mmCIF file of C-alpha atoms in Angstrom:
data_model
loop_
_atom_site.group_PDB
_atom_site.id
_atom_site.type_symbol
_atom_site.label_atom_id
_atom_site.label_comp_id
_atom_site.label_asym_id
_atom_site.label_seq_id
_atom_site.Cartn_x
_atom_site.Cartn_y
_atom_site.Cartn_z
ATOM 1 C CA MET A 78 0.000 0.000 0.000
ATOM 2 C CA ILE A 79 1.497 3.315 -1.106
ATOM 3 C CA LEU A 80 0.213 6.496 0.542
ATOM 4 C CA THR A 81 0.810 9.494 -1.694
ATOM 5 C CA SER A 82 -0.481 12.821 -2.965
ATOM 6 C CA ASP A 83 1.042 12.220 -6.407
ATOM 7 C CA SER A 84 -1.432 10.866 -8.963
ATOM 8 C CA ASP A 85 1.508 9.872 -11.176
ATOM 9 C CA MET A 86 2.031 6.918 -8.827
ATOM 10 C CA LEU A 87 -0.879 5.224 -10.623
ATOM 11 C CA VAL A 88 1.297 4.941 -13.716
ATOM 12 C CA TYR A 89 4.282 3.231 -12.106
ATOM 13 C CA ASP A 90 4.623 -0.541 -12.252
ATOM 14 C CA ILE A 91 4.242 -1.274 -8.535
ATOM 15 C CA GLY A 92 3.412 -4.960 -8.920
ATOM 16 C CA ASP A 93 0.259 -7.049 -8.842
ATOM 17 C CA LYS A 94 -0.197 -7.043 -5.062
ATOM 18 C CA ASN A 95 0.321 -3.348 -4.369
ATOM 19 C CA ALA A 96 -2.114 -0.442 -4.463
ATOM 20 C CA VAL A 97 -2.172 3.340 -4.270
ATOM 21 C CA VAL A 98 -4.032 5.371 -1.633
ATOM 22 C CA PHE A 99 -4.279 9.163 -1.810
ATOM 23 C CA PHE A 100 -4.001 11.290 1.311
ATOM 24 C CA THR A 101 -6.947 13.368 0.144
ATOM 25 C CA GLY A 102 -9.134 10.255 0.228
ATOM 26 C CA LEU A 103 -8.436 9.373 3.854
ATOM 27 C CA GLU A 104 -11.417 9.692 6.191
ATOM 28 C CA ILE A 105 -11.977 8.931 9.856
ATOM 29 C CA TYR A 106 -15.148 6.919 10.268
ATOM 30 C CA GLU A 107 -16.711 7.049 13.727
ATOM 31 C CA ASP A 108 -18.279 3.808 14.893
ATOM 32 C CA PRO A 109 -22.050 4.408 15.279
ATOM 33 C CA ASP A 110 -22.148 1.886 18.115
ATOM 34 C CA THR A 111 -22.303 4.193 21.128
ATOM 35 C CA THR A 112 -21.219 1.405 23.462
ATOM 36 C CA ARG A 113 -17.708 1.573 22.009
ATOM 37 C CA VAL A 114 -15.314 4.481 21.589
ATOM 38 C CA SER A 115 -13.477 3.775 18.386
ATOM 39 C CA SER A 116 -12.872 5.116 14.914
ATOM 40 C CA VAL A 117 -11.750 3.598 11.654
ATOM 41 C CA LEU A 118 -9.557 5.097 8.968
ATOM 42 C CA LYS A 119 -11.217 4.644 5.587
ATOM 43 C CA ALA A 120 -9.818 5.301 2.123
ATOM 44 C CA ASN A 121 -10.324 4.565 -1.552
ATOM 45 C CA VAL A 122 -7.766 1.987 -2.696
ATOM 46 C CA TYR A 123 -6.468 1.867 -6.284
ATOM 47 C CA PRO A 124 -4.908 -1.515 -7.183
ATOM 48 C CA THR A 125 -3.294 -0.419 -10.439
ATOM 49 C CA ALA A 126 -2.717 -3.916 -11.828
ATOM 50 C CA GLN A 127 -6.386 -4.831 -11.309
ATOM 51 C CA ILE A 128 -7.514 -1.525 -12.833
ATOM 52 C CA ALA A 129 -5.443 -2.239 -15.950
ATOM 53 C CA LYS A 130 -6.905 -5.740 -16.117
ATOM 54 C CA ARG A 131 -10.478 -4.450 -15.904
ATOM 55 C CA LEU A 132 -9.740 -1.901 -18.643
ATOM 56 C CA ASP A 133 -8.305 -4.746 -20.710
ATOM 57 C CA VAL A 134 -4.956 -3.000 -21.195
ATOM 58 C CA PRO A 135 -1.497 -4.428 -20.423
ATOM 59 C CA SER A 136 -0.623 -1.511 -18.121
ATOM 60 C CA LEU A 137 -1.684 2.028 -17.344
ATOM 61 C CA LEU A 138 1.580 3.511 -18.643
ATOM 62 C CA LEU A 139 0.777 3.525 -22.374
ATOM 63 C CA LEU A 140 -2.793 4.577 -21.592
ATOM 64 C CA ALA A 141 -1.446 7.536 -19.591
ATOM 65 C CA TYR A 142 0.905 8.427 -22.456
ATOM 66 C CA HIS A 143 -1.936 8.698 -24.964
ATOM 67 C CA CYS A 144 -4.130 10.644 -22.528
ATOM 68 C CA LYS A 145 -1.325 13.087 -21.824
ATOM 69 C CA SER A 146 -0.421 13.454 -25.502
ATOM 70 C CA ASP A 147 -4.014 14.388 -26.304
ATOM 71 C CA PRO A 148 -6.081 15.383 -23.233
ATOM 72 C CA THR A 149 -9.229 15.543 -25.396
ATOM 73 C CA LEU A 150 -9.198 11.780 -26.001
ATOM 74 C CA SER A 151 -11.973 9.668 -24.604
ATOM 75 C CA LEU A 152 -11.014 6.538 -22.692
ATOM 76 C CA SER A 153 -12.251 4.274 -25.483
ATOM 77 C CA GLU A 154 -10.233 6.196 -28.101
ATOM 78 C CA ALA A 155 -7.102 6.047 -25.953
ATOM 79 C CA ARG A 156 -7.546 2.274 -25.607
ATOM 80 C CA ARG A 157 -7.987 1.966 -29.385
ATOM 81 C CA ARG A 158 -4.726 3.856 -30.011
ATOM 82 C CA MET A 159 -2.918 1.489 -27.682
ATOM 83 C CA LEU A 160 -3.479 -1.251 -30.246
ATOM 84 C CA GLN A 161 -1.579 0.747 -32.880
ATOM 85 C CA PRO A 162 2.151 1.496 -33.139
ATOM 86 C CA VAL A 163 3.190 4.668 -31.301
ATOM 87 C CA GLN A 164 3.695 7.465 -33.815
ATOM 88 C CA ASP A 165 6.346 9.436 -31.916
ATOM 89 C CA ALA A 166 8.736 6.738 -30.717
ATOM 90 C CA PRO A 167 11.346 9.111 -29.156
ATOM 91 C CA LEU A 168 8.646 10.913 -27.164
ATOM 92 C CA TRP A 169 7.208 7.595 -25.954
ATOM 93 C CA GLN A 170 10.671 6.434 -24.931
ATOM 94 C CA ARG A 171 11.260 9.576 -22.869
ATOM 95 C CA PHE A 172 7.839 9.131 -21.248
ATOM 96 C CA LYS A 173 8.670 5.537 -20.304
ATOM 97 C CA GLU A 174 12.045 6.498 -18.870
ATOM 98 C CA ALA A 175 10.429 9.128 -16.645
ATOM 99 C CA TYR A 176 8.316 6.430 -14.983
ATOM 100 C CA ALA A 177 10.855 3.622 -15.014
ATOM 101 C CA ILE A 178 11.722 2.165 -11.623
ATOM 102 C CA LYS A 179 15.481 2.079 -11.412
ATOM 103 C CA ASP A 180 17.065 -1.301 -10.925
ATOM 104 C CA LEU A 181 18.561 -1.150 -7.460
ATOM 105 C CA ASP A 182 19.910 -4.706 -7.596
ATOM 106 C CA GLY A 183 23.492 -4.707 -6.467
ATOM 107 C CA ILE A 184 23.111 -1.396 -4.646
ATOM 108 C CA SER A 185 23.842 -2.208 -1.041
ATOM 109 C CA SER A 186 23.462 1.407 -0.057
ATOM 110 C CA ALA A 187 23.118 0.773 3.628
ATOM 111 C CA GLN A 188 26.139 -1.502 3.885
ATOM 112 C CA SER A 189 28.222 0.722 1.618
ATOM 113 C CA LEU A 190 27.674 3.653 3.936
ATOM 114 C CA GLY A 191 28.173 1.652 7.102
ATOM 115 C CA ILE A 192 24.476 1.598 7.944
ATOM 116 C CA GLU A 193 22.860 -1.383 9.627
ATOM 117 C CA GLN A 194 19.433 -2.301 8.243
ATOM 118 C CA ARG A 195 18.018 -3.407 11.582
ATOM 119 C CA SER A 196 15.356 -0.696 11.655
ATOM 120 C CA PHE A 197 13.688 1.966 9.576
ATOM 121 C CA LEU A 198 15.298 5.303 8.807
ATOM 122 C CA ASP A 199 13.568 8.630 8.440
ATOM 123 C CA PRO A 200 12.183 8.934 4.878
ATOM 124 C CA ARG A 201 14.487 11.874 4.108
ATOM 125 C CA LEU A 202 17.528 9.848 5.182
ATOM 126 C CA SER A 203 16.359 6.867 3.168
ATOM 127 C CA GLU A 204 16.049 9.096 0.112
ATOM 128 C CA LEU A 205 19.507 10.503 0.677
ATOM 129 C CA ILE A 206 21.181 7.109 1.157
ATOM 130 C CA LEU A 207 19.558 5.483 -1.873
ATOM 131 C CA GLN A 208 20.268 8.460 -4.120
ATOM 132 C CA LEU A 209 23.854 8.556 -2.958
ATOM 133 C CA SER A 210 24.355 4.924 -3.948
ATOM 134 C CA ALA A 211 22.838 5.498 -7.380
ATOM 135 C CA ALA A 212 24.002 9.099 -7.771
ATOM 136 C CA PRO A 213 24.888 10.460 -11.209
ATOM 137 C CA GLY A 214 28.407 11.520 -12.038
ATOM 138 C CA ASN A 215 27.943 15.005 -10.609
ATOM 139 C CA GLY A 216 27.017 13.602 -7.203
ATOM 140 C CA ALA A 217 23.948 15.835 -6.852
ATOM 141 C CA ILE A 218 21.106 14.630 -4.638
ATOM 142 C CA ASN A 219 17.582 15.995 -4.219
ATOM 143 C CA ILE A 220 15.928 16.219 -0.802
ATOM 144 C CA TYR A 221 12.277 17.207 -0.483
ATOM 145 C CA LEU A 222 11.748 18.611 2.999
ATOM 146 C CA PRO A 223 8.388 17.744 4.587
ATOM 147 C CA PHE A 224 5.579 20.256 4.405
ATOM 148 C CA LEU A 225 5.295 22.531 7.438
ATOM 149 C CA ILE A 226 2.277 24.639 8.351
ATOM 150 C CA ASP A 227 3.945 28.033 8.598
ATOM 151 C CA ASP A 228 3.281 31.644 7.603
ATOM 152 C CA PRO A 229 3.498 31.808 3.768
ATOM 153 C CA SER A 230 4.344 35.517 3.950
ATOM 154 C CA ARG A 231 7.563 34.812 5.877
ATOM 155 C CA ALA A 232 10.738 32.840 5.242
ATOM 156 C CA SER A 233 10.243 29.071 5.434
ATOM 157 C CA ALA A 234 10.361 27.614 8.935
ATOM 158 C CA TRP A 235 12.986 25.163 7.659
ATOM 159 C CA TYR A 236 15.637 27.881 7.580
ATOM 160 C CA VAL A 237 16.105 27.874 11.358
ATOM 161 C CA SER A 238 17.372 24.269 11.318
ATOM 162 C CA SER A 239 19.728 24.654 8.349
ATOM 163 C CA PHE A 240 22.768 24.552 10.658
ATOM 164 C CA ILE A 241 21.716 21.117 11.979
ATOM 165 C CA ARG A 242 20.873 19.734 8.545
ATOM 166 C CA GLN A 243 24.257 20.929 7.253
ATOM 167 C CA ILE A 244 25.870 18.729 9.897
ATOM 168 C CA ILE A 245 23.922 15.722 8.596
ATOM 169 C CA TYR A 246 25.019 16.355 5.026
ATOM 170 C CA ASP A 247 28.645 16.845 6.080
ATOM 171 C CA LEU A 248 28.593 13.541 7.967
ATOM 172 C CA VAL A 249 27.016 11.674 5.057
ATOM 173 C CA ALA A 250 29.453 13.227 2.574
ATOM 174 C CA ALA A 251 32.409 12.291 4.763
ATOM 175 C CA ARG A 252 31.185 8.732 5.063
ATOM 176 C CA ALA A 253 30.491 8.485 1.336
ATOM 177 C CA ALA A 254 33.999 9.714 0.553
ATOM 178 C CA THR A 255 35.543 6.836 2.502
ATOM 179 C CA MET A 256 33.178 4.130 1.275
ATOM 180 C CA GLN A 257 32.445 5.271 -2.299
ATOM 181 C CA ALA A 258 35.234 7.399 -3.645
ATOM 182 C CA SER A 259 33.830 7.143 -7.174
ATOM 183 C CA LEU A 260 30.605 8.898 -6.205
ATOM 184 C CA PRO A 261 31.465 11.880 -4.015
ATOM 185 C CA LEU A 262 28.559 13.819 -2.608
ATOM 186 C CA SER A 263 29.133 17.295 -4.009
ATOM 187 C CA THR A 264 25.717 18.963 -3.887
ATOM 188 C CA ILE A 265 22.466 18.660 -1.986
ATOM 189 C CA VAL A 266 19.424 20.279 -3.581
ATOM 190 C CA GLU A 267 16.823 20.919 -0.907
ATOM 191 C CA PHE A 268 13.268 21.642 -1.993
ATOM 192 C CA SER A 269 11.140 23.688 0.378
ATOM 193 C CA ARG A 270 8.650 26.532 0.406
ATOM 194 C CA ARG A 271 9.691 29.985 -0.695
ATOM 195 C CA GLY A 272 6.753 32.328 -0.757
ATOM 196 C CA LEU A 273 3.890 30.375 -2.279
ATOM 197 C CA ARG A 274 6.155 28.151 -4.375
ATOM 198 C CA THR A 275 8.344 25.116 -3.744
ATOM 199 C CA VAL A 276 11.829 25.923 -4.964
ATOM 200 C CA PRO A 277 15.304 24.357 -4.771
ATOM 201 C CA SER A 278 18.148 25.617 -2.597
ATOM 202 C CA ILE A 279 21.721 24.473 -3.130
ATOM 203 C CA VAL A 280 23.662 23.061 -0.175
ATOM 204 C CA SER A 281 27.318 22.113 -0.564
ATOM 205 C CA PRO A 282 28.595 19.543 1.948
ATOM 206 C CA LEU A 283 32.094 20.277 3.178
ATOM 207 C CA PRO A 284 34.772 18.318 1.274
ATOM 208 C CA SER A 285 36.096 15.749 3.744
ATOM 209 C CA SER A 286 39.416 15.621 1.889
ATOM 210 C CA ASN A 287 40.114 19.166 3.080
ATOM 211 C CA PRO A 288 41.532 19.120 6.656
ATOM 212 C CA ILE A 289 40.258 22.647 7.335
ATOM 213 C CA ALA A 290 36.753 21.687 6.172
ATOM 214 C CA GLU A 291 36.840 18.559 8.328
ATOM 215 C CA GLN A 292 37.832 20.616 11.347
ATOM 216 C CA LYS A 293 34.924 22.941 10.563
ATOM 217 C CA TYR A 294 32.224 20.271 10.647
ATOM 218 C CA ILE A 295 33.741 18.584 13.708
ATOM 219 C CA ARG A 296 33.638 22.002 15.383
ATOM 220 C CA ASP A 297 29.993 22.371 14.336
ATOM 221 C CA ILE A 298 29.251 18.983 15.901
ATOM 222 C CA HIS A 299 30.836 20.086 19.179
ATOM 223 C CA THR A 300 28.824 23.315 19.011
ATOM 224 C CA LEU A 301 25.539 21.441 18.596
ATOM 225 C CA SER A 302 26.412 19.079 21.469
ATOM 226 C CA PHE A 303 27.258 22.020 23.722
ATOM 227 C CA ARG A 304 24.002 23.841 22.982
ATOM 228 C CA LEU A 305 21.959 20.717 23.662
ATOM 229 C CA ARG A 306 23.736 19.895 26.918
ATOM 230 C CA ASP A 307 23.446 23.497 28.065
ATOM 231 C CA ALA A 308 19.658 23.496 27.623
ATOM 232 C CA LYS A 309 19.349 20.153 29.407
ATOM 233 C CA ALA A 310 21.521 21.282 32.314
ATOM 234 C CA ARG A 311 19.621 24.517 32.865
ATOM 235 C CA PHE A 312 16.240 22.770 32.858
ATOM 236 C CA ARG A 313 17.205 19.414 34.348
ATOM 237 C CA THR A 314 14.132 19.271 36.591
ATOM 238 C CA ILE A 315 11.608 19.146 33.739
ATOM 239 C CA SER A 316 10.885 16.440 31.185
ATOM 240 C CA THR A 317 13.103 15.810 28.170
ATOM 241 C CA MET A 318 10.243 16.876 25.897
ATOM 242 C CA PHE A 319 10.287 20.389 27.327
ATOM 243 C CA GLN A 320 14.103 20.456 27.368
ATOM 244 C CA TYR A 321 14.264 19.773 23.643
ATOM 245 C CA ARG A 322 11.456 22.212 22.860
ATOM 246 C CA ILE A 323 13.301 24.924 24.809
ATOM 247 C CA PHE A 324 16.435 24.107 22.822
ATOM 248 C CA ALA A 325 14.429 24.367 19.572
ATOM 249 C CA LEU A 326 12.996 27.704 20.659
ATOM 250 C CA ARG A 327 16.470 29.043 21.355
ATOM 251 C CA GLU A 328 17.759 27.824 17.996
ATOM 252 C CA SER A 329 14.890 29.646 16.308
ATOM 253 C CA TYR A 330 15.639 32.805 18.259
ATOM 254 C CA ARG A 331 19.341 32.474 17.426
ATOM 255 C CA TRP A 332 18.575 32.279 13.702
ATOM 256 C CA TYR A 333 16.675 35.576 13.850
ATOM 257 C CA ILE A 334 19.535 37.307 15.670
ATOM 258 C CA ILE A 335 22.372 36.130 13.422
ATOM 259 C CA ASN A 336 20.339 36.984 10.325
ATOM 260 C CA SER A 337 19.486 40.470 11.652
ATOM 261 C CA LYS A 338 15.756 39.773 11.698
ATOM 262 C CA ASN A 339 13.197 40.695 14.336
ATOM 263 C CA PRO A 340 13.084 37.728 16.759
ATOM 264 C CA PRO A 341 9.913 36.249 18.255
ATOM 265 C CA SER A 342 8.353 38.405 20.930
ATOM 266 C CA LYS A 343 7.991 37.404 24.570
ATOM 267 C CA LYS A 344 4.263 37.374 23.945
ATOM 268 C CA SER A 345 4.627 34.597 21.349
ATOM 269 C CA ILE A 346 7.153 32.505 23.301
ATOM 270 C CA ALA A 347 4.892 32.045 26.337
ATOM 271 C CA PRO A 348 1.923 30.351 24.583
ATOM 272 C CA ILE A 349 4.238 28.072 22.628
ATOM 273 C CA MET A 350 5.558 26.709 25.926
ATOM 274 C CA THR A 351 2.282 26.644 27.858
ATOM 275 C CA GLY A 352 -0.400 26.013 25.222
ATOM 276 C CA HIS A 353 -2.343 29.093 26.352
ATOM 277 C CA LEU A 354 -3.070 30.556 22.905
ATOM 278 C CA GLY A 355 -6.234 32.393 23.727
ATOM 279 C CA SER A 356 -9.370 32.445 21.610
ATOM 280 C CA LEU A 357 -7.571 33.562 18.425
ATOM 281 C CA VAL A 358 -4.403 31.868 17.152
ATOM 282 C CA GLN A 359 -1.960 34.311 15.559
ATOM 283 C CA TRP A 360 0.238 33.616 12.537
ATOM 284 C CA GLU A 361 3.264 34.411 14.703
ATOM 285 C CA ASP A 362 2.343 31.499 16.981
ATOM 286 C CA ILE A 363 1.798 29.144 14.044
ATOM 287 C CA HIS A 364 5.100 30.102 12.423
ATOM 288 C CA LEU A 365 7.118 29.753 15.624
ATOM 289 C CA ASP A 366 5.578 26.347 16.285
ATOM 290 C CA ALA A 367 6.579 25.263 12.753
ATOM 291 C CA GLN A 368 10.143 26.447 13.391
ATOM 292 C CA ILE A 369 10.259 24.300 16.525
ATOM 293 C CA CYS A 370 9.058 21.336 14.435
ATOM 294 C CA SER A 371 11.836 22.075 11.940
ATOM 295 C CA VAL A 372 14.562 21.922 14.595
ATOM 296 C CA LEU A 373 13.181 18.807 16.294
ATOM 297 C CA TYR A 374 12.824 17.005 12.962
ATOM 298 C CA ALA A 375 16.429 17.834 12.068
ATOM 299 C CA LEU A 376 17.613 16.500 15.437
ATOM 300 C CA ARG A 377 15.710 13.292 14.741
ATOM 301 C CA MET A 378 17.556 12.916 11.441
ATOM 302 C CA VAL A 379 20.914 13.429 13.169
ATOM 303 C CA LYS A 380 20.128 10.901 15.881
ATOM 304 C CA GLN A 381 18.988 8.270 13.408
ATOM 305 C CA TYR A 382 21.984 8.680 11.139
ATOM 306 C CA LEU A 383 24.452 8.519 14.017
ATOM 307 C CA GLY A 384 22.641 5.479 15.354
ATOM 308 C CA TYR A 385 23.090 3.451 12.188
ATOM 309 C CA ILE A 386 26.658 4.170 11.151
ATOM 310 C CA THR A 387 29.840 2.626 12.408
ATOM 311 C CA VAL A 388 31.765 5.514 13.944
ATOM 312 C CA GLU A 389 35.521 5.212 14.151
ATOM 313 C CA LYS A 390 36.834 6.506 17.457
ATOM 314 C CA SER A 391 39.935 8.026 15.927
ATOM 315 C CA GLY A 392 39.293 11.768 15.647
ATOM 316 C CA ARG A 393 35.549 11.295 16.085
ATOM 317 C CA GLU A 394 35.088 12.027 19.772
ATOM 318 C CA GLY A 395 32.697 14.850 18.908
ATOM 319 C CA ILE A 396 30.464 12.493 16.903
ATOM 320 C CA ILE A 397 30.274 10.001 19.765
ATOM 321 C CA GLU A 398 29.571 12.833 22.190
ATOM 322 C CA LEU A 399 26.686 14.087 20.033
ATOM 323 C CA GLN A 400 25.331 10.563 19.732
ATOM 324 C CA ASP A 401 25.323 10.229 23.521
ATOM 325 C CA THR A 402 23.736 13.661 23.948
ATOM 326 C CA LEU A 403 20.841 12.744 21.649
ATOM 327 C CA GLU A 404 20.303 9.362 23.261
ATOM 328 C CA ASP A 405 17.247 10.576 25.199
ATOM 329 C CA LEU A 406 15.589 12.392 22.281
ATOM 330 C CA PRO A 407 11.929 11.278 22.348
ATOM 331 C CA PRO A 408 10.139 10.237 19.143
ATOM 332 C CA LEU A 409 8.330 12.982 17.249
ATOM 333 C CA SER A 410 5.034 11.857 18.736
ATOM 334 C CA GLY A 411 6.440 12.732 22.145
ATOM 335 C CA LEU A 412 7.942 16.037 21.043
ATOM 336 C CA LEU A 413 4.995 17.584 19.228
ATOM 337 C CA PRO A 414 1.960 17.558 21.515
ATOM 338 C CA SER A 415 -1.163 19.467 20.587
ATOM 339 C CA PHE A 416 -1.704 22.827 22.248
ATOM 340 C CA VAL A 417 -4.333 21.234 24.480
ATOM 341 C CA GLU A 418 -1.872 18.543 25.567
ATOM 342 C CA MET A 419 0.853 21.171 25.953
ATOM 343 C CA LYS A 420 -1.344 23.157 28.309
ATOM 344 C CA GLU A 421 -1.965 20.118 30.507
ATOM 345 C CA LEU A 422 1.712 19.092 30.556
ATOM 346 C CA ALA A 423 2.930 22.627 31.290
ATOM 347 C CA GLU A 424 0.564 22.913 34.241
ATOM 348 C CA LYS A 425 1.573 19.486 35.527
ATOM 349 C CA GLU A 426 5.298 20.258 35.350
ATOM 350 C CA LYS A 427 4.836 23.863 36.519
ATOM 351 C CA ILE A 428 6.855 25.371 33.683
ATOM 352 C CA GLU A 429 8.279 28.762 34.651
ATOM 353 C CA VAL A 430 7.782 30.750 31.455
ATOM 354 C CA SER A 431 9.832 33.698 32.720
ATOM 355 C CA GLN A 432 12.877 31.443 33.149
ATOM 356 C CA VAL A 433 12.424 30.000 29.669
ATOM 357 C CA VAL A 434 12.089 33.447 28.102
ATOM 358 C CA SER A 435 15.176 34.714 29.943
ATOM 359 C CA TYR A 436 17.229 31.717 28.820
ATOM 360 C CA ILE A 437 16.151 31.984 25.184
ATOM 361 C CA MET A 438 16.971 35.684 25.011
ATOM 362 C CA LEU A 439 20.094 35.540 27.168
ATOM 363 C CA PHE A 440 23.093 35.466 24.897
ATOM 364 C CA GLU A 441 25.393 38.137 23.600
ATOM 365 C CA GLU A 442 24.377 39.410 20.181
ATOM 366 C CA ALA A 443 27.976 40.175 19.307
ATOM 367 C CA GLU A 444 28.961 36.597 20.069
ATOM 368 C CA ASP A 445 26.271 35.212 17.835
ATOM 369 C CA HIS A 446 27.179 37.544 14.981
ATOM 370 C CA SER A 447 30.753 36.343 15.348
ATOM 371 C CA GLU A 448 29.512 32.755 15.281
ATOM 372 C CA ALA A 449 27.529 33.517 12.146
ATOM 373 C CA SER A 450 30.649 34.660 10.318
ATOM 374 C CA SER A 451 32.572 31.479 11.172
ATOM 375 C CA ASN A 452 29.640 29.028 11.113
ATOM 376 C CA THR A 453 27.825 30.037 7.927
ATOM 377 C CA GLU A 454 24.273 28.776 7.930
ATOM 378 C CA ALA A 455 23.838 26.952 4.646
ATOM 379 C CA ILE A 456 20.281 27.908 3.745
ATOM 380 C CA GLN A 457 19.597 31.086 5.631
ATOM 381 C CA LYS A 458 18.628 33.333 2.744
ATOM 382 C CA GLY A 459 14.981 33.353 1.867
#
């Protein structure tokens, strides 16, 4: 079963036993039996092989080609044309290649990058690893960042976690250089929202062959570990969920300062930590919450990648330290409560908002501007 928002998935050869389900077709069905409290997730299922069989066509690919070539065709006319030789053979060939499933036989991407396949990786990491193993000669890889509900009139919420994601790409590039010298990772193309469009941004992982560059990303790893441990130490009496959310808030605030932008107000920080949003939710609250999601998601990617690679101890103390620091990172389900749940948890743990606000805003602006000049954030321009 493939869950997707892409109707093109109907055209791919996904096998006889697989089917496509669209996110837009998902519905929660409440059980009418009042004696039970339960709900069922319902959806329309599209078994593509069975659909092709019922239409009496060998596959949906050639049918899709004719329909796309002439959108005015009726279904019966498109089926009739399938019985005839294709008039534009080069165009048909290009269409087929666009929907061809690449043969991944022989690509032991996980083993080649020192990754153990004992569990699932984050989808973005899986994309990165598989593309790296089958990368073209230029070593460019595309990463489609998940959709975040943020303010479309402001810079994407993903920008605040660019420093953390850069660390991931540097680690992967360094590992790829040692395991697959023929396919160096030279460029990451991240796709995310810019305005009302989804556009690419170029990220260049640091070349691991350059000692200065290697020192740079090891220093960045130490910096991330220090920031995380500092937040945990200052708020050691509260749950790890709140510790990581406070860290994410501070990272968001830091991004505003080093990019000379107006940071979140005290008024917006308080409800994000307590869940007390009032009767009207503001865009500032929504955007800040999305930025927190961005940071926490990036931390999850780092933790997973570090958990599935074999780390050599020689010169990698910082990597091991970061791995240990992230050991208690909860799953996303435990990091992203609803505002109602947040309100209950904040009251239970007696979160002191004034202390959180003071900590988030308490660092020297000059120091952070200096850090910005030496630790360039890879995707900070919007």
